[in-house]
Amino acid sequence: MIRKPSIIYNTNFCNQKCKQAYQIENGHLLNQHLKDQVEIECSICREKFNVPKSRENSAKYCSKHCLGIANGIRGKILYRNHVPVTCSNCGIDFEKKPSTMRTLNFCSVTCMGKFYSESKMFSGEKSGTWNGGDIGYYGPNWLSQRRLARERDQFTCKNCGITEEEYGQELSVHHINPFRNFNGDWESANELSNLISLCEYPCHRKRHSKNG
């Protein structure tokens, strides 16, 4: 048989059947390194257990149960290293690892999104990737509101009537009153009454063109 040089081993087989036959016939010769066992003591329960000699210096626990206990002990030690911190958005006190401390700290993704949305710290012209154009971040509830708007509109463009199935992709969701007019008030901007489902081309683009 012909094989790539990268997959040629000490023993090579043309199919799985031949490989299994070889393993049955030579089973007493395989994995000899596993037969050389040594006895060590579990670091948790202190029971003696056997491991291959190659794991004599790396094996520590006799079972998954003891491993779980060890992980719990390590977790408690790591948790004791947490330091108190105050959420930069809602003011709630919580704890963080020192390595994750920042100038601004948040208790949840929702608080982080709300803070950045209201402060506009990294949005629009203040963003390092700003190239002009429309605002791209519409607040932490945008994805859920976008989905609800499409469901309400029965996944149909409210301008031309094409469905998502006919269009071949998800419809866009447009802010009737532009998001920028709400001065960062994403909750009001993303009210369902201010959202409408449109196909991206041509209806959504025409709507933006009309808005100037």
Coordinates of N, CA and C in Angstrom, one line a residue:
M1 N 0.8 -1.2 0.0 CA 0.0 0.0 0.0 C 0.9 1.2 0.0
I2 N 0.3 2.4 -0.4 CA 1.0 3.6 -0.4 C 0.5 4.6 0.6
R3 N 1.3 5.2 1.4 CA 0.9 6.2 2.4 C 1.8 7.4 2.4
K4 N 1.2 8.5 2.9 CA 2.0 9.7 3.1 C 3.1 9.5 4.1
P5 N 4.3 10.1 3.9 CA 5.3 9.9 4.9 C 5.0 10.4 6.3
S6 N 4.1 11.3 6.4 CA 3.7 11.9 7.7 C 2.8 10.9 8.5
I7 N 2.3 9.9 7.9 CA 1.4 8.9 8.6 C 1.9 7.5 8.5
I8 N 3.2 7.4 8.4 CA 3.9 6.1 8.4 C 4.4 5.8 9.8
Y9 N 4.0 4.7 10.5 CA 4.4 4.4 11.8 C 5.2 3.1 11.9
N10 N 5.6 2.7 13.1 CA 6.3 1.5 13.3 C 5.5 0.3 12.8
T11 N 4.2 0.3 13.0 CA 3.3 -0.7 12.5 C 2.2 0.0 11.7
N12 N 2.0 -0.5 10.5 CA 1.0 0.1 9.6 C 0.0 -1.0 9.1
F13 N -1.2 -0.6 8.9 CA -2.2 -1.5 8.5 C -3.0 -1.0 7.3
C14 N -3.5 -1.9 6.5 CA -4.3 -1.4 5.3 C -5.7 -1.2 5.6
N15 N -6.2 -1.7 6.7 CA -7.6 -1.4 7.1 C -7.8 -1.8 8.6
Q16 N -8.9 -1.5 9.2 CA -9.2 -1.7 10.6 C -9.2 -3.1 10.9
K17 N -9.7 -4.0 10.0 CA -9.8 -5.4 10.3 C -8.4 -6.0 10.5
C18 N -7.4 -5.6 9.7 CA -6.0 -6.1 9.9 C -5.4 -5.6 11.2
K19 N -5.8 -4.3 11.5 CA -5.3 -3.8 12.8 C -5.8 -4.5 14.0
Q20 N -7.1 -4.8 14.0 CA -7.7 -5.6 15.1 C -7.1 -7.0 15.2
A21 N -6.8 -7.6 14.1 CA -6.2 -9.0 14.1 C -4.8 -8.9 14.7
Y22 N -4.1 -7.9 14.3 CA -2.7 -7.8 14.9 C -2.7 -7.5 16.4
Q23 N -3.7 -6.7 16.8 CA -3.8 -6.4 18.3 C -4.2 -7.6 19.1
I24 N -5.1 -8.5 18.5 CA -5.5 -9.7 19.2 C -4.3 -10.7 19.3
E25 N -3.6 -10.8 18.2 CA -2.5 -11.8 18.2 C -1.3 -11.3 19.0
N26 N -1.1 -10.0 19.1 CA 0.1 -9.5 19.8 C -0.2 -8.7 21.1
G27 N -1.4 -8.9 21.6 CA -1.9 -8.2 22.8 C -1.0 -8.3 24.0
H28 N -0.3 -9.5 24.1 CA 0.6 -9.7 25.3 C 1.9 -8.8 25.1
L29 N 2.1 -8.3 23.9 CA 3.3 -7.5 23.8 C 3.1 -6.0 23.8
L30 N 1.8 -5.6 23.8 CA 1.4 -4.2 23.7 C 1.3 -3.6 25.1
N31 N 1.6 -2.3 25.1 CA 1.5 -1.5 26.4 C 2.2 -2.1 27.6
Q32 N 3.4 -2.5 27.3 CA 4.2 -3.1 28.3 C 4.6 -2.1 29.4
H33 N 4.7 -0.8 29.0 CA 5.0 0.2 30.0 C 4.0 0.4 31.1
L34 N 2.7 0.0 30.7 CA 1.7 0.1 31.7 C 1.7 -1.0 32.8
K35 N 2.4 -2.1 32.5 CA 2.5 -3.2 33.4 C 3.5 -3.0 34.5
D36 N 4.4 -2.0 34.3 CA 5.4 -1.7 35.4 C 4.7 -0.7 36.3
Q37 N 4.1 -1.2 37.4 CA 3.3 -0.4 38.3 C 4.1 -0.1 39.6
V38 N 3.8 1.1 40.2 CA 4.4 1.4 41.5 C 3.3 1.9 42.4
E39 N 3.5 1.8 43.7 CA 2.5 2.1 44.7 C 2.8 3.5 45.2
I40 N 1.8 4.4 45.2 CA 2.0 5.7 45.8 C 0.8 6.0 46.7
E41 N 0.9 7.1 47.5 CA -0.2 7.5 48.4 C -1.0 8.6 47.9
C42 N -2.3 8.6 48.0 CA -3.2 9.6 47.6 C -3.0 10.9 48.5
S43 N -2.9 12.0 47.9 CA -2.7 13.2 48.6 C -3.8 13.7 49.5
I44 N -5.0 13.1 49.2 CA -6.2 13.5 50.0 C -6.6 12.5 51.0
C45 N -6.9 11.3 50.6 CA -7.3 10.3 51.6 C -6.2 9.4 52.2
R46 N -5.0 9.5 51.6 CA -3.8 8.8 52.1 C -3.9 7.3 51.9
E47 N -4.8 6.9 51.0 CA -4.9 5.5 50.7 C -3.8 5.2 49.6
K48 N -3.3 3.9 49.7 CA -2.3 3.5 48.7 C -3.0 3.1 47.4
F49 N -2.4 3.4 46.3 CA -2.9 2.9 45.0 C -1.8 2.8 44.0
N50 N -2.1 2.0 42.9 CA -1.0 1.7 41.9 C -1.2 2.6 40.7
V51 N -0.1 3.0 40.1 CA -0.1 3.7 38.8 C 1.1 3.2 38.0
P52 N 1.1 3.4 36.7 CA 2.2 3.1 35.9 C 3.5 3.9 36.4
K53 N 4.6 3.3 36.3 CA 5.8 4.0 36.8 C 6.1 5.3 36.1
S54 N 5.6 5.5 34.9 CA 5.8 6.8 34.2 C 5.0 7.9 34.8
R55 N 4.0 7.5 35.7 CA 3.2 8.6 36.4 C 3.5 8.7 37.8
E56 N 4.6 8.1 38.2 CA 5.0 8.0 39.6 C 5.1 9.4 40.3
N57 N 5.6 10.4 39.5 CA 5.8 11.8 40.0 C 4.7 12.7 39.7
S58 N 3.8 12.3 38.8 CA 2.7 13.2 38.4 C 1.3 12.9 39.0
A59 N 1.1 11.6 39.3 CA -0.2 11.2 39.9 C -0.3 11.6 41.3
K60 N -1.5 12.1 41.7 CA -1.6 12.6 43.1 C -2.9 12.0 43.8
Y61 N -3.9 11.7 43.0 CA -5.2 11.3 43.6 C -5.6 9.9 43.1
C62 N -6.2 9.2 44.0 CA -6.6 7.8 43.7 C -7.9 7.7 43.0
S63 N -8.7 8.8 43.0 CA -10.0 8.7 42.3 C -10.5 10.1 41.9
K64 N -11.6 10.2 41.1 CA -12.2 11.4 40.8 C -12.8 12.1 42.0
H65 N -13.2 11.3 42.9 CA -13.8 11.9 44.2 C -12.7 12.7 44.9
C66 N -11.5 12.2 45.1 CA -10.4 12.9 45.7 C -9.9 14.1 44.9
L67 N -10.0 13.9 43.6 CA -9.6 15.0 42.7 C -10.6 16.2 42.9
G68 N -11.9 15.9 43.0 CA -12.9 16.9 43.3 C -12.7 17.6 44.6
I69 N -12.3 16.9 45.6 CA -12.0 17.5 46.9 C -10.8 18.4 46.8
A70 N -9.8 18.0 46.1 CA -8.6 18.8 45.9 C -8.9 20.1 45.2
N71 N -9.8 20.0 44.1 CA -10.1 21.2 43.4 C -10.9 22.1 44.2
G72 N -11.8 21.6 45.1 CA -12.5 22.5 46.0 C -11.6 23.2 47.0
I73 N -10.6 22.5 47.5 CA -9.6 23.2 48.4 C -8.9 24.3 47.7
R74 N -8.5 24.0 46.4 CA -7.8 25.0 45.6 C -8.7 26.2 45.3
G75 N -10.0 25.9 45.1 CA -10.9 27.0 44.8 C -11.1 27.9 46.0
K76 N -11.2 27.3 47.2 CA -11.3 28.2 48.4 C -10.1 29.1 48.6
I77 N -9.0 28.5 48.3 CA -7.7 29.3 48.5 C -7.7 30.5 47.5
L78 N -8.1 30.2 46.2 CA -8.1 31.2 45.2 C -9.2 32.3 45.6
Y79 N -10.3 31.8 46.1 CA -11.4 32.7 46.4 C -11.0 33.7 47.5
R80 N -10.2 33.2 48.5 CA -9.7 34.1 49.6 C -8.9 35.2 49.0
N81 N -8.4 35.1 47.8 CA -7.5 36.1 47.3 C -8.4 37.2 46.6
H82 N -9.7 37.0 46.5 CA -10.6 38.0 45.9 C -10.6 39.3 46.8
V83 N -10.8 40.4 46.1 CA -10.8 41.7 46.8 C -12.2 42.4 46.6
P84 N -12.7 43.1 47.5 CA -13.9 43.8 47.3 C -13.8 45.0 46.3
V85 N -14.9 45.2 45.5 CA -14.9 46.2 44.5 C -16.3 46.7 44.3
T86 N -16.5 47.9 43.9 CA -17.8 48.4 43.7 C -18.1 48.6 42.2
C87 N -19.3 48.1 41.8 CA -19.7 48.2 40.4 C -19.7 49.7 39.9
S88 N -19.1 50.0 38.8 CA -19.0 51.4 38.3 C -20.3 51.9 37.8
N89 N -21.3 51.0 37.6 CA -22.6 51.4 37.1 C -23.7 51.5 38.2
C90 N -23.9 50.4 38.9 CA -25.0 50.3 39.8 C -24.6 50.6 41.3
G91 N -23.3 50.5 41.6 CA -22.8 50.8 42.9 C -22.9 49.6 43.8
I92 N -23.3 48.4 43.3 CA -23.3 47.2 44.2 C -21.9 46.7 44.5
D93 N -21.7 46.3 45.7 CA -20.3 45.7 46.1 C -20.3 44.2 45.7
F94 N -19.1 43.8 45.1 CA -18.9 42.4 44.8 C -17.4 42.2 44.9
E95 N -17.0 41.0 44.6 CA -15.6 40.6 44.7 C -15.0 40.2 43.4
K96 N -13.7 40.5 43.2 CA -13.0 40.1 41.9 C -11.6 39.6 42.3
K97 N -11.0 38.8 41.4 CA -9.6 38.5 41.6 C -8.8 39.7 41.3
P98 N -7.7 39.9 42.0 CA -6.8 41.1 41.8 C -6.3 41.2 40.3
S99 N -6.1 40.1 39.7 CA -5.6 40.1 38.3 C -6.7 40.6 37.3
T100 N -7.9 40.6 37.7 CA -9.0 41.1 36.8 C -9.5 42.5 37.1
M101 N -8.9 43.1 38.1 CA -9.2 44.5 38.5 C -8.9 45.5 37.4
R102 N -9.8 46.4 37.1 CA -9.7 47.5 36.1 C -10.0 48.8 36.7
T103 N -9.8 49.9 36.0 CA -10.2 51.2 36.4 C -11.8 51.2 36.6
L104 N -12.5 50.6 35.6 CA -13.9 50.4 35.7 C -14.2 49.0 35.9
N105 N -15.1 48.7 36.9 CA -15.4 47.3 37.2 C -16.9 47.2 37.2
F106 N -17.5 46.0 36.7 CA -18.9 45.9 36.6 C -19.3 44.5 37.1
C107 N -20.5 44.5 37.8 CA -21.0 43.2 38.4 C -21.6 42.3 37.3
S108 N -22.0 42.9 36.2 CA -22.6 42.0 35.1 C -22.4 42.7 33.8
V109 N -22.6 41.9 32.7 CA -22.5 42.4 31.3 C -23.5 43.5 31.1
T110 N -24.7 43.3 31.7 CA -25.8 44.3 31.5 C -25.4 45.6 32.1
C111 N -24.7 45.6 33.3 CA -24.3 46.9 33.8 C -23.2 47.5 33.0
M112 N -22.3 46.7 32.4 CA -21.2 47.2 31.6 C -21.8 47.9 30.3
G113 N -22.8 47.2 29.7 CA -23.4 47.7 28.5 C -24.1 49.0 28.8
K114 N -24.9 49.1 29.9 CA -25.6 50.3 30.2 C -24.7 51.4 30.5
F115 N -23.6 51.2 31.2 CA -22.6 52.2 31.5 C -22.0 52.8 30.2
Y116 N -21.5 51.9 29.4 CA -20.9 52.4 28.1 C -21.9 53.1 27.2
S117 N -23.2 52.6 27.2 CA -24.2 53.2 26.4 C -24.5 54.6 26.8
E118 N -24.7 54.8 28.2 CA -25.0 56.1 28.7 C -23.9 57.1 28.7
S119 N -22.7 56.6 28.9 CA -21.5 57.5 29.0 C -20.9 57.7 27.6
K120 N -21.2 56.8 26.6 CA -20.7 56.9 25.3 C -19.2 56.9 25.3
M121 N -18.6 56.2 26.3 CA -17.1 56.3 26.5 C -16.4 55.7 25.3
F122 N -16.9 54.6 24.7 CA -16.2 54.0 23.6 C -17.0 53.9 22.4
S123 N -18.0 54.8 22.2 CA -18.9 54.7 21.0 C -18.7 55.9 20.2
G124 N -19.2 55.8 18.9 CA -19.1 56.9 18.0 C -17.7 57.4 17.8
E125 N -17.5 58.7 17.8 CA -16.2 59.3 17.5 C -15.1 59.0 18.5
K126 N -15.6 58.5 19.7 CA -14.6 58.2 20.8 C -14.0 56.8 20.6
S127 N -14.6 56.0 19.7 CA -14.1 54.7 19.5 C -12.8 54.7 18.6
G128 N -11.9 53.8 19.0 CA -10.6 53.7 18.2 C -10.8 53.2 16.8
T129 N -12.0 52.6 16.5 CA -12.2 52.1 15.2 C -13.2 52.9 14.4
W130 N -13.5 54.1 14.9 CA -14.5 55.0 14.3 C -14.1 55.4 12.9
N131 N -15.0 55.2 11.9 CA -14.7 55.6 10.6 C -15.8 56.5 10.0
G132 N -16.6 57.1 11.0 CA -17.7 57.9 10.5 C -18.9 57.0 10.3
G133 N -20.1 57.6 10.0 CA -21.3 56.8 9.7 C -22.2 56.7 10.9
D134 N -23.1 55.8 10.9 CA -24.1 55.6 11.9 C -23.6 54.9 13.1
I135 N -24.2 55.1 14.3 CA -23.9 54.5 15.5 C -24.1 53.0 15.4
G136 N -23.2 52.1 15.9 CA -23.4 50.7 15.7 C -23.8 49.9 16.9
Y137 N -23.7 50.6 18.1 CA -24.1 49.9 19.3 C -25.4 50.5 19.8
Y138 N -26.4 49.6 20.0 CA -27.8 50.1 20.4 C -28.2 49.7 21.8
G139 N -27.3 49.4 22.7 CA -27.6 49.1 24.0 C -27.7 47.6 24.3
P140 N -27.7 47.2 25.5 CA -27.6 45.7 25.9 C -28.9 44.9 25.6
N141 N -30.0 45.6 25.3 CA -31.3 44.9 25.0 C -31.5 44.9 23.5
W142 N -30.6 45.4 22.7 CA -30.9 45.5 21.3 C -31.2 44.2 20.6
L143 N -30.4 43.1 20.9 CA -30.6 41.9 20.2 C -31.9 41.2 20.5
S144 N -32.3 41.3 21.8 CA -33.6 40.8 22.1 C -34.8 41.6 21.5
Q145 N -34.7 42.9 21.5 CA -35.7 43.8 20.9 C -35.8 43.6 19.4
R146 N -34.6 43.4 18.8 CA -34.6 43.1 17.4 C -35.3 41.9 17.0
R147 N -35.1 40.8 17.8 CA -35.8 39.5 17.6 C -37.3 39.7 17.8
L148 N -37.7 40.4 18.8 CA -39.1 40.6 19.1 C -39.8 41.4 18.0
A149 N -39.1 42.4 17.4 CA -39.6 43.2 16.4 C -39.9 42.3 15.1
R150 N -38.9 41.5 14.8 CA -39.1 40.6 13.6 C -40.3 39.6 13.9
E151 N -40.4 39.1 15.1 CA -41.5 38.2 15.4 C -42.8 38.9 15.3
R152 N -42.9 40.1 15.8 CA -44.1 40.9 15.7 C -44.5 41.2 14.3
D153 N -43.5 41.4 13.4 CA -43.8 41.7 12.0 C -43.9 40.5 11.2
Q154 N -44.0 39.3 11.9 CA -44.1 38.0 11.2 C -43.0 37.8 10.2
F155 N -41.8 38.2 10.5 CA -40.7 38.0 9.6 C -40.9 38.5 8.2
T156 N -41.6 39.6 8.1 CA -42.0 40.2 6.8 C -41.6 41.6 6.7
C157 N -41.0 42.0 5.6 CA -40.6 43.4 5.4 C -41.9 44.3 5.4
K158 N -42.0 45.3 6.2 CA -43.2 46.1 6.3 C -43.3 47.1 5.2
N159 N -42.3 47.1 4.3 CA -42.4 48.1 3.2 C -42.8 47.4 1.9
C160 N -42.0 46.3 1.5 CA -42.3 45.6 0.3 C -43.0 44.3 0.4
G161 N -43.1 43.8 1.7 CA -43.9 42.5 1.9 C -43.1 41.2 1.7
I162 N -41.8 41.3 1.4 CA -41.0 40.1 1.2 C -40.8 39.4 2.6
T163 N -40.8 38.1 2.7 CA -40.6 37.3 3.9 C -39.1 37.0 4.0
E164 N -38.7 36.6 5.2 CA -37.3 36.2 5.4 C -37.0 34.9 4.6
E165 N -38.0 34.0 4.5 CA -37.8 32.8 3.7 C -37.6 33.1 2.2
E166 N -38.3 34.1 1.7 CA -38.2 34.5 0.3 C -36.9 35.3 0.1
Y167 N -36.5 36.1 1.1 CA -35.3 37.0 1.0 C -34.0 36.2 1.2
G168 N -34.1 35.0 1.9 CA -32.9 34.2 2.1 C -32.0 34.6 3.2
Q169 N -32.4 35.5 4.1 CA -31.7 35.9 5.2 C -32.5 36.7 6.2
E170 N -32.0 37.0 7.4 CA -32.8 37.8 8.4 C -33.0 39.2 7.9
L171 N -34.2 39.7 8.2 CA -34.5 41.1 7.9 C -33.7 42.0 8.8
S172 N -33.5 43.3 8.3 CA -32.9 44.3 9.2 C -34.0 44.9 10.1
V173 N -33.7 45.5 11.2 CA -34.6 46.1 12.0 C -34.2 47.6 12.1
H174 N -35.1 48.5 11.8 CA -34.8 49.9 11.6 C -35.4 50.8 12.7
H175 N -34.7 51.7 13.2 CA -35.2 52.7 14.2 C -36.0 53.8 13.4
I176 N -37.3 53.8 13.6 CA -38.1 54.8 12.9 C -37.6 56.3 13.3
N177 N -37.5 56.5 14.6 CA -36.9 57.8 15.0 C -35.4 57.4 15.3
P178 N -34.5 58.0 14.6 CA -33.1 57.5 14.6 C -32.5 57.4 16.1
F179 N -31.7 56.4 16.3 CA -31.2 56.1 17.6 C -30.4 57.3 18.2
R180 N -29.7 58.1 17.4 CA -28.9 59.2 17.8 C -29.8 60.3 18.4
N181 N -31.0 60.4 18.1 CA -31.9 61.4 18.6 C -32.3 61.2 20.1
F182 N -32.0 60.0 20.6 CA -32.3 59.7 22.0 C -31.2 60.0 23.0
N183 N -30.1 60.5 22.5 CA -29.0 60.9 23.4 C -28.6 59.8 24.4
G184 N -28.5 58.5 23.9 CA -28.0 57.4 24.7 C -29.1 56.7 25.5
D185 N -30.4 57.1 25.4 CA -31.5 56.5 26.1 C -31.9 55.3 25.3
W186 N -31.1 54.2 25.4 CA -31.4 53.0 24.5 C -32.7 52.3 24.8
E187 N -33.2 52.4 26.1 CA -34.4 51.8 26.4 C -35.6 52.4 25.6
S188 N -35.6 53.7 25.5 CA -36.7 54.4 24.8 C -36.5 54.2 23.3
A189 N -35.2 54.3 22.8 CA -34.9 54.1 21.4 C -35.3 52.7 20.9
N190 N -35.2 51.7 21.7 CA -35.4 50.3 21.3 C -36.8 49.9 21.7
E191 N -37.7 50.8 22.0 CA -39.1 50.4 22.2 C -39.7 49.8 20.9
L192 N -40.5 48.7 21.0 CA -41.0 48.1 19.8 C -41.7 49.0 18.9
S193 N -42.4 50.0 19.5 CA -43.1 51.0 18.7 C -42.2 51.8 17.8
N194 N -40.9 51.9 18.1 CA -39.9 52.6 17.3 C -39.1 51.8 16.4
L195 N -39.5 50.5 16.3 CA -38.8 49.5 15.4 C -39.6 49.0 14.3
I196 N -39.0 48.8 13.2 CA -39.8 48.2 12.0 C -38.9 47.3 11.3
S197 N -39.4 46.2 10.8 CA -38.6 45.2 10.0 C -38.6 45.5 8.6
L198 N -37.4 45.6 8.0 CA -37.2 45.9 6.6 C -36.2 45.0 5.9
C199 N -36.4 44.7 4.7 CA -35.3 44.0 4.0 C -34.1 45.0 3.8
E200 N -32.9 44.5 3.9 CA -31.7 45.4 3.8 C -31.7 46.2 2.5
Y201 N -31.9 45.4 1.4 CA -31.9 46.1 0.1 C -33.1 45.6 -0.7
P202 N -33.9 46.6 -1.1 CA -33.6 48.0 -1.1 C -34.2 48.8 0.0
C203 N -35.2 48.2 0.7 CA -36.0 49.1 1.6 C -35.3 49.8 2.7
H204 N -34.4 49.0 3.5 CA -33.7 49.7 4.6 C -32.7 50.7 4.1
R205 N -32.0 50.5 3.0 CA -31.1 51.5 2.4 C -31.8 52.7 1.9
K206 N -33.0 52.5 1.3 CA -33.8 53.6 0.9 C -34.3 54.5 2.1
R207 N -34.6 53.8 3.2 CA -35.1 54.5 4.3 C -34.0 55.4 4.9
H208 N -32.7 54.9 4.9 CA -31.6 55.7 5.4 C -31.3 56.8 4.5
S209 N -31.4 56.5 3.2 CA -31.1 57.6 2.2 C -32.1 58.7 2.3
K210 N -33.4 58.3 2.6 CA -34.4 59.4 2.8 C -34.2 60.2 4.0
N211 N -33.6 59.5 5.1 CA -33.3 60.3 6.3 C -32.1 61.2 6.1
G212 N -31.4 61.1 5.0 CA -30.3 62.0 4.7 C -29.0 61.4 5.1

